[in-house]
Amino acid sequence: MTKLHRVYRQTTVDVNFIPQTSRTYTRTSVGFVCLVASVLCCFPVSGDVAPKRIVAYVNQTISLPCRTNRKSELLTVEWSKEGITPNITLLYRHGCETVEEKNPAFLNRTRLTVNGGEDGNISQTIFKLQRSDEGRYQCRTRVGKQLQVEATLDLLVGAVSEPELTFVNHSANGGVTLECRVEGWYPAPEITLHDEEGNEMEDEEPRISQDSAGYYTVTRRGSLQTATNRVTCSVHQPLLNQRRNKEMYIPDNCMASCKYSIIVSVLVTMVASALCALAVFLWKKYGCS
């Protein structure tokens, strides 16, 4: 009986015969993957970073909202503001606030949510808002080397006041001129003058000035040509969504009586100024001899 023997040949491959280009490609790929991994660990990961606008007012207390889904006893919360050095406005680490890296302008004026972010709420409260607090803020969290952006907020710090509406003089074309004035606004508002029927009065271009603190004073004059019982000064700032109105009641005979009252007031002022100037002149000429 013939026995059949099956012989299996084991094929071996010598690694020395792997092409050099393949081994170089493999090493390069591994190195690239390691590089990408290290970059992802060290650079911020973006969360809810679409900028949101927050409107507040000078001297107010405002909360800048931020939440995180990261849970760790080693969680670090960092609030920063663009355009300042150092840029840290609040740094929460190891269960308490660290002030060594905080910008001096925010000392004793910022606070993290009371529970320290245990429920994911890591909002920053700013007290006694100042005009200089306006700008872009970023809320970030860190666990180990991984930094994550949780929120980006644009804070607009506005200021408003009540307008003043007064008679100033008699216009050359026979009407009466009124002046509407506001001080201490930011940003600069728009001013319009209307009669009792809502028609916009003939007015001059507004005069706008800004003080060293950044607040605006805006003045606008309007001429009243026809009799009306009420004039309204409307002050509007669209960015703040704020509007202030000031009304003035005008008697029926005001177009005549106000005209003469204003003329008399102007004449009295001119005469008083002339007398004062004459008195000073005489004193300098005869009083000092």
Coordinates of N, CA, C and O in Angstrom, one line a residue, residues 138-230:
Q138 N -13.0 85.1 27.5 CA -13.0 83.7 27.2 C -13.0 82.8 28.4 O -12.2 83.1 29.4
C139 N -13.9 81.8 28.5 CA -13.9 80.9 29.6 C -13.3 79.6 29.2 O -13.7 79.0 28.2
R140 N -12.3 79.1 29.9 CA -11.6 77.9 29.5 C -11.4 77.0 30.8 O -11.3 77.4 31.9
T141 N -11.4 75.7 30.5 CA -11.1 74.7 31.6 C -9.9 73.9 31.2 O -9.6 73.7 30.0
R142 N -9.2 73.4 32.2 CA -8.0 72.6 32.0 C -8.0 71.4 33.0 O -8.3 71.6 34.2
V143 N -7.7 70.3 32.4 CA -7.5 69.0 33.2 C -6.2 68.5 32.7 O -6.1 68.0 31.5
G144 N -5.1 68.5 33.5 CA -3.8 68.1 33.1 C -3.3 69.1 32.1 O -3.3 70.3 32.3
K145 N -2.9 68.5 30.9 CA -2.4 69.4 29.9 C -3.4 69.8 28.8 O -3.2 70.6 27.9
Q146 N -4.6 69.2 29.0 CA -5.7 69.5 28.0 C -6.5 70.7 28.4 O -7.1 70.8 29.4
L147 N -6.5 71.7 27.5 CA -7.2 73.0 27.7 C -8.4 73.0 26.8 O -8.2 72.7 25.6
Q148 N -9.6 73.4 27.3 CA -10.8 73.4 26.5 C -11.5 74.7 26.6 O -11.7 75.2 27.7
V149 N -11.8 75.3 25.5 CA -12.6 76.6 25.4 C -14.0 76.3 25.6 O -14.6 75.5 24.8
E150 N -14.7 76.8 26.7 CA -16.1 76.6 27.0 C -17.0 77.6 26.4 O -18.1 77.3 26.1
A151 N -16.6 78.9 26.4 CA -17.4 80.0 26.0 C -16.6 81.2 25.6 O -15.5 81.4 26.2
T152 N -17.1 82.0 24.7 CA -16.5 83.3 24.3 C -17.6 84.3 24.3 O -18.7 84.1 23.7
L153 N -17.4 85.4 25.0 CA -18.4 86.4 25.3 C -17.9 87.8 24.9 O -16.8 88.1 25.3
D154 N -18.7 88.6 24.2 CA -18.4 90.0 24.0 C -19.3 90.9 24.9 O -20.5 90.9 24.8
L155 N -18.6 91.5 25.9 CA -19.3 92.4 26.9 C -19.3 93.8 26.4 O -18.2 94.4 26.1
L156 N -20.5 94.4 26.3 CA -20.7 95.8 26.0 C -21.1 96.5 27.2 O -22.2 96.2 27.8
V157 N -20.3 97.5 27.7 CA -20.7 98.2 28.9 C -21.2 99.6 28.5 O -20.4 100.4 28.0
G158 N -22.5 99.8 28.7 CA -23.1 101.1 28.3 C -23.3 102.0 29.4 O -23.2 101.7 30.6
A159 N -23.6 103.3 29.1 CA -24.0 104.3 30.1 C -25.1 105.2 29.5 O -25.0 105.5 28.3
V160 N -26.1 105.5 30.3 CA -27.2 106.3 29.8 C -27.5 107.4 30.9 O -27.1 107.2 32.1
S161 N -28.3 108.4 30.5 CA -28.8 109.4 31.4 C -30.0 110.0 30.8 O -30.4 109.8 29.7
E162 N -30.7 110.8 31.6 CA -31.9 111.5 31.1 C -31.6 112.7 30.3 O -30.7 113.5 30.7
P163 N -32.4 113.0 29.2 CA -32.1 114.2 28.4 C -32.7 115.4 29.0 O -33.6 115.4 29.9
E164 N -32.1 116.6 28.6 CA -32.6 117.9 29.0 C -33.1 118.6 27.8 O -32.5 118.6 26.7
L165 N -34.3 119.2 27.9 CA -34.9 119.9 26.7 C -35.2 121.4 27.2 O -35.9 121.6 28.1
T166 N -34.6 122.3 26.5 CA -34.7 123.7 26.9 C -34.9 124.6 25.7 O -34.5 124.3 24.6
F167 N -35.5 125.9 25.9 CA -35.5 126.9 24.9 C -34.1 127.6 25.0 O -33.5 127.8 26.0
V168 N -33.6 127.9 23.8 CA -32.3 128.6 23.7 C -32.3 130.0 23.1 O -31.7 130.9 23.6
N169 N -33.0 130.1 22.0 CA -33.1 131.5 21.4 C -34.3 131.5 20.4 O -34.9 130.5 20.1
H170 N -34.5 132.7 19.9 CA -35.4 132.9 18.8 C -34.7 132.8 17.4 O -33.7 133.5 17.2
S171 N -35.2 131.9 16.6 CA -34.5 131.7 15.3 C -34.8 132.9 14.3 O -35.8 133.6 14.5
A172 N -33.9 133.0 13.4 CA -34.0 134.2 12.4 C -35.2 134.1 11.5 O -35.7 135.2 11.1
N173 N -35.7 132.9 11.3 CA -36.9 132.8 10.4 C -38.2 132.9 11.2 O -39.3 132.6 10.6
G174 N -38.2 133.4 12.4 CA -39.5 133.7 13.1 C -39.9 132.6 14.0 O -40.9 132.8 14.8
G175 N -39.2 131.5 14.1 CA -39.6 130.4 15.0 C -38.9 130.4 16.3 O -38.2 131.4 16.6
V176 N -39.1 129.4 17.1 CA -38.4 129.3 18.4 C -37.5 128.0 18.3 O -37.8 127.0 17.8
T177 N -36.3 128.2 18.8 CA -35.3 127.1 18.8 C -35.2 126.4 20.2 O -35.1 127.1 21.2
L178 N -35.3 125.1 20.1 CA -35.1 124.3 21.4 C -33.9 123.4 21.2 O -33.4 123.1 20.1
E179 N -33.3 123.1 22.4 CA -32.1 122.3 22.4 C -32.3 121.1 23.3 O -32.8 121.2 24.5
C180 N -31.9 119.9 22.8 CA -32.0 118.7 23.5 C -30.5 118.2 23.8 O -29.7 118.2 22.9
R181 N -30.2 117.9 25.0 CA -28.8 117.6 25.4 C -28.8 116.4 26.4 O -29.6 116.3 27.3
V182 N -27.8 115.5 26.1 CA -27.6 114.3 27.0 C -26.1 114.3 27.3 O -25.3 114.6 26.5
E183 N -25.8 113.9 28.5 CA -24.4 113.7 28.9 C -24.1 112.4 29.5 O -25.0 111.7 30.1
G184 N -22.9 111.9 29.4 CA -22.5 110.6 30.0 C -23.0 109.4 29.4 O -23.2 108.4 30.0
W185 N -23.2 109.4 28.0 CA -23.7 108.2 27.3 C -22.5 107.5 26.7 O -21.5 108.1 26.3
Y186 N -22.7 106.2 26.6 CA -21.8 105.3 25.8 C -22.6 104.1 25.4 O -23.2 103.4 26.2
P187 N -22.5 103.8 24.1 CA -22.0 104.6 23.0 C -22.8 105.8 22.7 O -23.8 106.0 23.4
A188 N -22.4 106.7 21.8 CA -23.1 107.9 21.5 C -24.5 107.6 21.0 O -24.6 106.8 20.1
P189 N -25.5 108.3 21.5 CA -26.9 108.0 21.0 C -27.3 108.9 19.8 O -26.6 109.8 19.5
E190 N -28.4 108.6 19.3 CA -29.1 109.4 18.3 C -30.2 110.3 18.9 O -30.9 109.8 19.8
I191 N -30.3 111.5 18.4 CA -31.3 112.5 19.0 C -32.2 113.0 17.9 O -31.7 113.4 16.8
T192 N -33.5 112.9 18.1 CA -34.4 113.5 17.2 C -35.5 114.3 18.0 O -35.7 114.0 19.1
L193 N -36.0 115.4 17.3 CA -37.0 116.3 18.0 C -38.3 116.2 17.1 O -38.3 116.2 15.9
H194 N -39.4 116.0 17.8 CA -40.7 115.8 17.2 C -41.8 116.8 17.8 O -41.7 117.1 19.0
D195 N -42.7 117.2 16.9 CA -43.8 118.0 17.4 C -44.9 117.0 17.9 O -44.7 115.8 17.9
E196 N -46.1 117.6 18.4 CA -47.1 116.7 19.0 C -47.7 115.7 18.0 O -48.3 114.7 18.4
E197 N -47.6 116.0 16.7 CA -48.1 115.1 15.7 C -47.1 114.0 15.2 O -47.4 113.2 14.4
G198 N -45.9 114.0 15.8 CA -44.9 113.1 15.5 C -44.0 113.5 14.4 O -43.2 112.7 13.9
N199 N -44.2 114.7 13.8 CA -43.4 115.1 12.7 C -42.0 115.6 13.2 O -41.9 116.3 14.2
E200 N -41.0 115.2 12.5 CA -39.6 115.5 12.9 C -39.4 117.0 12.6 O -39.7 117.5 11.5
M201 N -38.9 117.7 13.6 CA -38.6 119.2 13.4 C -37.4 119.4 12.6 O -36.5 118.6 12.5
E202 N -37.4 120.6 12.0 CA -36.2 121.1 11.3 C -35.1 121.2 12.4 O -35.2 122.0 13.3
D203 N -34.0 120.5 12.2 CA -32.9 120.6 13.2 C -31.5 120.7 12.6 O -31.4 120.4 11.4
E204 N -30.6 121.0 13.4 CA -29.2 121.1 13.0 C -28.6 119.7 13.2 O -29.1 118.8 13.8
E205 N -27.4 119.6 12.6 CA -26.6 118.4 12.8 C -26.2 118.3 14.3 O -25.9 119.3 14.9
P206 N -26.2 117.1 14.9 CA -25.9 116.9 16.3 C -24.4 117.3 16.5 O -23.5 117.0 15.7
R207 N -24.2 117.9 17.7 CA -22.8 118.1 18.1 C -22.4 117.1 19.1 O -23.1 116.9 20.2
I208 N -21.3 116.4 18.9 CA -20.9 115.2 19.7 C -19.5 115.5 20.2 O -18.6 115.9 19.5
S209 N -19.3 115.3 21.5 CA -18.0 115.4 22.1 C -17.8 114.2 23.1 O -18.8 113.6 23.6
Q210 N -16.5 113.8 23.3 CA -16.2 112.7 24.1 C -15.2 113.1 25.2 O -14.2 113.7 24.8
D211 N -15.4 112.8 26.4 CA -14.4 113.1 27.5 C -13.4 112.1 27.6 O -13.3 111.1 26.9
S212 N -12.4 112.3 28.5 CA -11.3 111.4 28.7 C -11.6 110.0 29.2 O -10.9 109.1 28.9
A213 N -12.8 109.9 29.8 CA -13.2 108.6 30.3 C -14.0 107.8 29.2 O -14.4 106.7 29.4
G214 N -14.2 108.4 28.0 CA -14.9 107.8 26.9 C -16.4 108.0 26.9 O -17.1 107.5 26.0
Y215 N -17.0 108.9 27.7 CA -18.4 109.1 27.7 C -18.7 110.3 26.7 O -17.9 111.2 26.6
Y216 N -19.9 110.2 26.1 CA -20.3 111.1 25.1 C -21.3 112.2 25.6 O -22.2 111.8 26.4
T217 N -21.2 113.4 25.1 CA -22.2 114.4 25.3 C -22.7 114.8 23.9 O -21.9 115.1 23.0
V218 N -24.0 114.7 23.7 CA -24.6 115.0 22.4 C -25.6 116.1 22.6 O -26.5 116.0 23.5
T219 N -25.6 117.1 21.7 CA -26.5 118.2 21.7 C -27.1 118.4 20.3 O -26.4 118.3 19.3
R220 N -28.4 118.6 20.3 CA -29.1 118.8 19.0 C -30.1 119.9 19.2 O -30.9 119.9 20.1
R221 N -30.2 120.8 18.2 CA -31.2 121.9 18.2 C -32.2 121.8 17.1 O -31.8 121.3 16.0
G222 N -33.4 122.1 17.4 CA -34.5 122.1 16.4 C -35.3 123.4 16.4 O -35.4 124.0 17.5
S223 N -35.7 123.8 15.3 CA -36.5 125.0 15.1 C -38.0 124.7 15.0 O -38.4 123.9 14.2
L224 N -38.8 125.4 15.9 CA -40.2 125.2 15.9 C -40.8 126.4 15.1 O -40.8 127.5 15.5
Q225 N -41.4 126.1 13.9 CA -41.9 127.1 13.1 C -43.4 127.4 13.2 O -43.9 128.4 13.0
T226 N -44.2 126.3 13.6 CA -45.6 126.4 13.7 C -46.0 126.1 15.1 O -45.3 125.4 15.9
A227 N -47.2 126.7 15.5 CA -47.7 126.5 16.9 C -47.9 125.0 17.1 O -48.5 124.3 16.3
T228 N -47.5 124.5 18.3 CA -47.7 123.2 18.7 C -47.7 123.2 20.3 O -47.1 124.0 20.9
N229 N -48.4 122.2 20.9 CA -48.6 122.2 22.3 C -47.5 121.3 23.0 O -47.4 121.3 24.2
R230 N -46.8 120.5 22.2 CA -45.8 119.6 22.9 C -44.7 119.3 21.9 O -44.9 119.1 20.7

